[in-house]
Short mmCIF file of C-alpha atoms in Angstrom, two decimals:
data_model
loop_
_atom_site.label_atom_id
_atom_site.label_comp_id
_atom_site.label_asym_id
_atom_site.label_seq_id
_atom_site.Cartn_x
_atom_site.Cartn_y
_atom_site.Cartn_z
CA ASP A 3 9.83 -35.86 0.70
CA ILE A 4 7.86 -33.93 3.31
CA GLN A 5 4.48 -35.57 3.80
CA LEU A 6 1.60 -33.36 4.94
CA THR A 7 -1.35 -34.80 6.84
CA GLN A 8 -4.47 -32.70 7.28
CA SER A 9 -7.15 -33.26 9.85
CA PRO A 10 -9.99 -33.62 9.74
CA SER A 11 -10.53 -34.91 6.19
CA SER A 12 -14.04 -33.50 6.27
CA LEU A 13 -15.90 -31.18 8.55
CA SER A 14 -19.52 -30.08 8.88
CA ALA A 15 -20.15 -26.63 10.34
CA SER A 16 -22.68 -23.82 10.37
CA VAL A 17 -22.50 -20.21 9.29
CA GLY A 18 -20.95 -18.23 12.11
CA ASP A 19 -18.97 -21.14 13.53
CA ARG A 20 -15.26 -20.97 14.28
CA VAL A 21 -13.37 -23.82 12.60
CA THR A 22 -9.79 -25.00 12.76
CA ILE A 23 -7.99 -27.26 10.31
CA THR A 24 -4.62 -28.73 11.16
CA CYS A 25 -1.71 -29.72 8.95
CA ARG A 26 1.13 -31.86 10.26
CA ALA A 27 4.42 -32.20 8.39
CA SER A 28 6.55 -35.34 8.48
CA GLN A 29 9.67 -33.20 8.93
CA ASP A 30 10.56 -29.61 9.69
CA ALA A 31 8.96 -27.23 7.18
CA GLY A 32 10.03 -24.04 8.98
CA ILE A 33 7.35 -21.49 8.16
CA SER A 34 7.26 -22.44 4.48
CA LEU A 35 3.64 -23.44 4.68
CA ALA A 36 0.71 -22.14 2.64
CA TRP A 37 -3.06 -22.64 2.66
CA PHE A 38 -5.38 -22.75 -0.33
CA GLN A 39 -9.14 -22.80 -0.82
CA GLN A 40 -10.69 -24.65 -3.75
CA LYS A 41 -14.29 -24.72 -4.91
CA PRO A 42 -15.64 -27.36 -7.33
CA GLY A 43 -14.47 -26.85 -10.89
CA LYS A 44 -12.27 -23.91 -9.96
CA ALA A 45 -8.56 -23.33 -9.49
CA PRO A 46 -7.21 -23.17 -5.96
CA LYS A 47 -7.05 -19.73 -4.39
CA SER A 48 -4.14 -18.73 -2.18
CA LEU A 49 -5.18 -17.69 1.31
CA ILE A 50 -2.04 -17.71 3.46
CA TYR A 51 1.71 -18.04 2.93
CA ALA A 52 4.67 -18.14 5.31
CA ALA A 53 2.38 -19.95 7.75
CA SER A 54 0.56 -16.83 8.91
CA THR A 55 0.66 -14.07 6.26
CA LEU A 56 -2.62 -13.33 4.50
CA GLN A 57 -2.53 -12.99 0.75
CA SER A 58 -3.76 -9.63 -0.49
CA GLY A 59 -7.54 -9.41 -0.53
CA VAL A 60 -8.18 -12.37 1.79
CA PRO A 61 -10.67 -11.53 4.55
CA PRO A 62 -9.20 -11.25 8.06
CA ARG A 63 -11.51 -13.98 9.38
CA PHE A 64 -8.89 -16.35 7.95
CA SER A 65 -5.73 -16.81 9.99
CA GLY A 66 -2.82 -19.21 10.07
CA SER A 67 -0.33 -20.22 12.70
CA GLY A 68 2.41 -22.69 13.42
CA SER A 69 5.97 -23.55 12.52
CA GLY A 70 8.12 -26.62 12.15
CA THR A 71 5.76 -29.57 11.88
CA ASP A 72 2.41 -28.32 13.21
CA PHE A 73 0.24 -25.74 11.50
CA THR A 74 -3.35 -24.55 11.74
CA LEU A 75 -5.82 -22.65 9.58
CA THR A 76 -8.62 -20.96 11.48
CA ILE A 77 -11.77 -19.35 10.11
CA SER A 78 -13.15 -17.20 12.90
CA SER A 79 -16.75 -16.90 11.71
CA LEU A 80 -17.80 -19.04 8.77
CA GLN A 81 -19.50 -17.32 5.87
CA PRO A 82 -21.57 -19.08 3.18
CA GLU A 83 -18.81 -18.57 0.61
CA ASP A 84 -16.27 -20.38 2.82
CA PHE A 85 -17.70 -23.83 2.22
CA ALA A 86 -15.01 -25.42 0.06
CA THR A 87 -12.01 -27.73 0.22
CA TYR A 88 -8.84 -26.49 1.91
CA PHE A 89 -5.30 -27.66 1.19
CA CYS A 90 -2.01 -26.99 2.96
CA GLN A 91 1.26 -26.97 1.02
CA GLN A 92 4.91 -26.89 2.01
CA TYR A 93 7.56 -25.11 -0.01
CA GLU A 94 10.49 -25.71 2.31
CA ASN A 95 11.97 -28.51 0.21
CA TYR A 96 11.54 -29.95 -3.24
CA PRO A 97 9.36 -31.70 -4.15
CA TYR A 98 6.74 -29.24 -2.96
CA THR A 99 3.89 -31.24 -1.49
CA PHE A 100 0.25 -30.73 -0.57
CA GLY A 101 -1.98 -32.12 2.12
CA GLN A 102 -4.80 -34.40 1.04
CA GLY A 103 -7.43 -31.71 1.64
CA THR A 104 -10.17 -30.92 4.14
CA ARG A 105 -13.70 -30.67 2.81
CA LEU A 106 -15.74 -28.11 4.72
CA GLU A 107 -19.46 -28.69 4.36
CA ILE A 108 -22.58 -26.94 5.55
CA LYS A 109 -24.23 -28.60 8.54
CA GLU B 24 -4.57 -7.39 -13.81
CA VAL B 25 -2.47 -10.51 -13.33
CA GLN B 26 -3.80 -13.40 -15.43
CA LEU B 27 -2.62 -16.84 -16.45
CA GLU B 28 -4.37 -18.68 -19.28
CA GLU B 29 -3.54 -22.30 -20.09
CA SER B 30 -4.18 -24.06 -23.37
CA GLY B 31 -3.11 -27.18 -25.19
CA GLY B 32 -4.83 -29.90 -23.20
CA GLY B 33 -6.72 -32.71 -24.83
CA LEU B 34 -7.01 -36.46 -25.34
CA VAL B 35 -3.82 -38.36 -26.12
CA GLN B 36 -2.89 -42.04 -26.25
CA PRO B 37 -0.41 -43.56 -23.81
CA GLY B 38 3.12 -42.93 -25.04
CA GLY B 39 2.06 -39.78 -26.84
CA SER B 40 3.12 -36.17 -26.41
CA LEU B 41 1.41 -32.90 -25.68
CA ARG B 42 2.59 -29.33 -25.17
CA LEU B 43 0.78 -27.07 -22.74
CA SER B 44 1.00 -23.30 -23.02
CA CYS B 45 0.39 -20.61 -20.41
CA MET B 46 -0.11 -17.09 -21.66
CA VAL B 47 0.75 -14.55 -18.99
CA SER B 48 -0.56 -11.00 -18.69
CA GLY B 49 -0.16 -8.33 -16.04
CA PHE B 50 3.46 -9.16 -15.22
CA THR B 51 6.70 -10.22 -16.90
CA VAL B 52 7.02 -13.99 -16.77
CA SER B 53 10.83 -13.94 -16.68
CA ASP B 54 10.78 -11.89 -13.44
CA TYR B 55 9.08 -14.66 -11.46
CA PHE B 56 9.42 -18.30 -10.55
CA MET B 57 6.75 -20.20 -12.49
CA ASP B 58 5.30 -23.64 -11.81
CA TRP B 59 2.98 -26.29 -13.14
CA VAL B 60 0.68 -28.07 -10.67
CA ARG B 61 -1.75 -30.84 -11.60
CA GLN B 62 -4.86 -32.38 -10.11
CA ALA B 63 -6.12 -35.80 -11.14
CA PRO B 64 -9.94 -36.08 -11.32
CA GLY B 65 -11.39 -36.08 -7.82
CA ARG B 66 -7.92 -36.10 -6.29
CA GLY B 67 -5.53 -33.76 -4.54
CA LEU B 68 -2.89 -31.43 -5.89
CA GLU B 69 0.54 -32.45 -7.14
CA TRP B 70 3.38 -30.05 -7.91
CA VAL B 71 4.93 -30.97 -11.27
CA ALA B 72 7.70 -28.57 -12.28
CA ARG B 73 9.31 -25.18 -11.66
CA CYS B 74 11.33 -22.71 -13.69
CA THR B 75 13.12 -20.06 -11.68
CA SER B 76 13.31 -16.44 -12.79
CA LYS B 77 15.89 -15.15 -15.25
CA ALA B 78 17.63 -13.37 -12.37
CA ARG B 79 17.90 -16.68 -10.51
CA GLY B 80 19.34 -18.52 -13.47
CA ASP B 81 16.33 -20.13 -15.23
CA ILE B 82 16.83 -23.29 -13.19
CA THR B 83 14.31 -26.08 -13.76
CA VAL B 84 13.16 -28.59 -11.12
CA TYR B 85 10.82 -31.55 -11.57
CA ALA B 86 8.78 -33.97 -9.52
CA ALA B 87 10.20 -37.48 -9.62
CA SER B 88 7.03 -38.76 -11.32
CA VAL B 89 7.67 -36.65 -14.44
CA ARG B 90 11.45 -36.18 -14.46
CA GLY B 91 12.92 -37.21 -17.80
CA ARG B 92 9.53 -37.07 -19.54
CA PHE B 93 8.34 -33.49 -18.99
CA SER B 94 10.16 -30.26 -19.75
CA ILE B 95 9.25 -26.76 -18.52
CA SER B 96 10.33 -23.76 -20.54
CA ARG B 97 9.64 -20.09 -21.10
CA ASP B 98 9.44 -17.82 -24.13
CA ASP B 99 10.15 -14.35 -22.86
CA SER B 100 9.29 -12.75 -26.20
CA LYS B 101 5.77 -14.16 -25.87
CA ASN B 102 5.59 -13.75 -22.10
CA SER B 103 4.56 -17.39 -21.91
CA LEU B 104 5.34 -20.61 -20.05
CA TYR B 105 5.23 -24.10 -21.52
CA LEU B 106 5.17 -27.72 -20.43
CA GLN B 107 6.32 -30.30 -22.98
CA MET B 108 4.97 -33.69 -21.95
CA ASN B 109 6.40 -36.80 -23.60
CA SER B 110 5.89 -40.53 -23.02
CA LEU B 111 2.55 -39.79 -21.42
CA LYS B 112 1.06 -42.35 -19.06
CA ILE B 113 -2.54 -42.97 -18.00
CA GLU B 114 -1.65 -41.65 -14.55
CA ASP B 115 -0.73 -38.27 -16.06
CA THR B 116 -4.44 -37.65 -16.63
CA ALA B 117 -5.24 -34.46 -14.73
CA VAL B 118 -6.10 -30.79 -14.91
CA TYR B 119 -2.83 -28.90 -15.28
CA PHE B 120 -2.55 -25.46 -13.70
CA CYS B 121 -0.02 -22.79 -14.55
CA VAL B 122 0.98 -21.02 -11.33
CA ARG B 123 3.07 -18.02 -10.37
CA GLY B 124 5.51 -19.05 -7.67
CA TYR B 125 5.48 -15.87 -5.62
CA ASN B 126 4.76 -16.01 -1.88
CA SER B 127 4.22 -19.73 -2.37
CA PHE B 128 1.74 -19.96 -5.27
CA ASP B 129 -0.10 -16.65 -5.36
CA THR B 130 -1.83 -16.77 -8.76
CA TRP B 131 -3.31 -19.71 -10.67
CA GLY B 132 -4.68 -20.16 -14.14
CA GLN B 133 -8.02 -21.86 -14.71
CA GLY B 134 -6.38 -25.11 -15.78
CA THR B 135 -6.38 -27.29 -18.88
CA LEU B 136 -7.45 -30.95 -18.90
CA VAL B 137 -5.09 -33.63 -20.17
CA SER B 138 -6.63 -37.06 -20.68
CA VAL B 139 -4.36 -40.02 -21.44
CA SER B 140 -6.33 -42.99 -22.68
CA SER B 141 -6.32 -45.62 -25.39
#
């Protein structure tokens, strides 16, 4: 199985900050890497697929990069609605796996 | 509008069975890969099962933790997806999400809670 490790596990930031979350895969995931945002009590929302492609309707302040084993999610200028938990996910191989999550909190 | 609506969750004893349903609107369920993903209370996400599209042969794939106990299926006449869960264990307690497997997982239902407890 491909294990995904996110860092940091939690992060405090302010509105307007630029933040970066990393996701490291235990083996080559190609570009089959997605990012999701989840708010308490809600279903995850897809942000990015194929490592760097924004899902329709996602604001351009979100961006993704990477390939192989190292990936990043960057939010260029945090907005109040961005405070949530973020998960990476690989769909290169079965079983599809998720990172443990990064909780983004207001400083 | 694309929508997924799960139902069928509830409280069940260990060893029991439950069938989850996912009613799909806004697209034809047989045209897409469809998945179930679960999230235990306060925990991360775990992919559970996949059914490929009709064009790709209706192939089913399962996570090792549920293989042999869970079964994913589709009823094209009802445009719906199902998850039959047998021999339930306490560790199956989670919110179960129905997900469209397009461009990774592009659309999620709101989830249905399954609680396994004696």
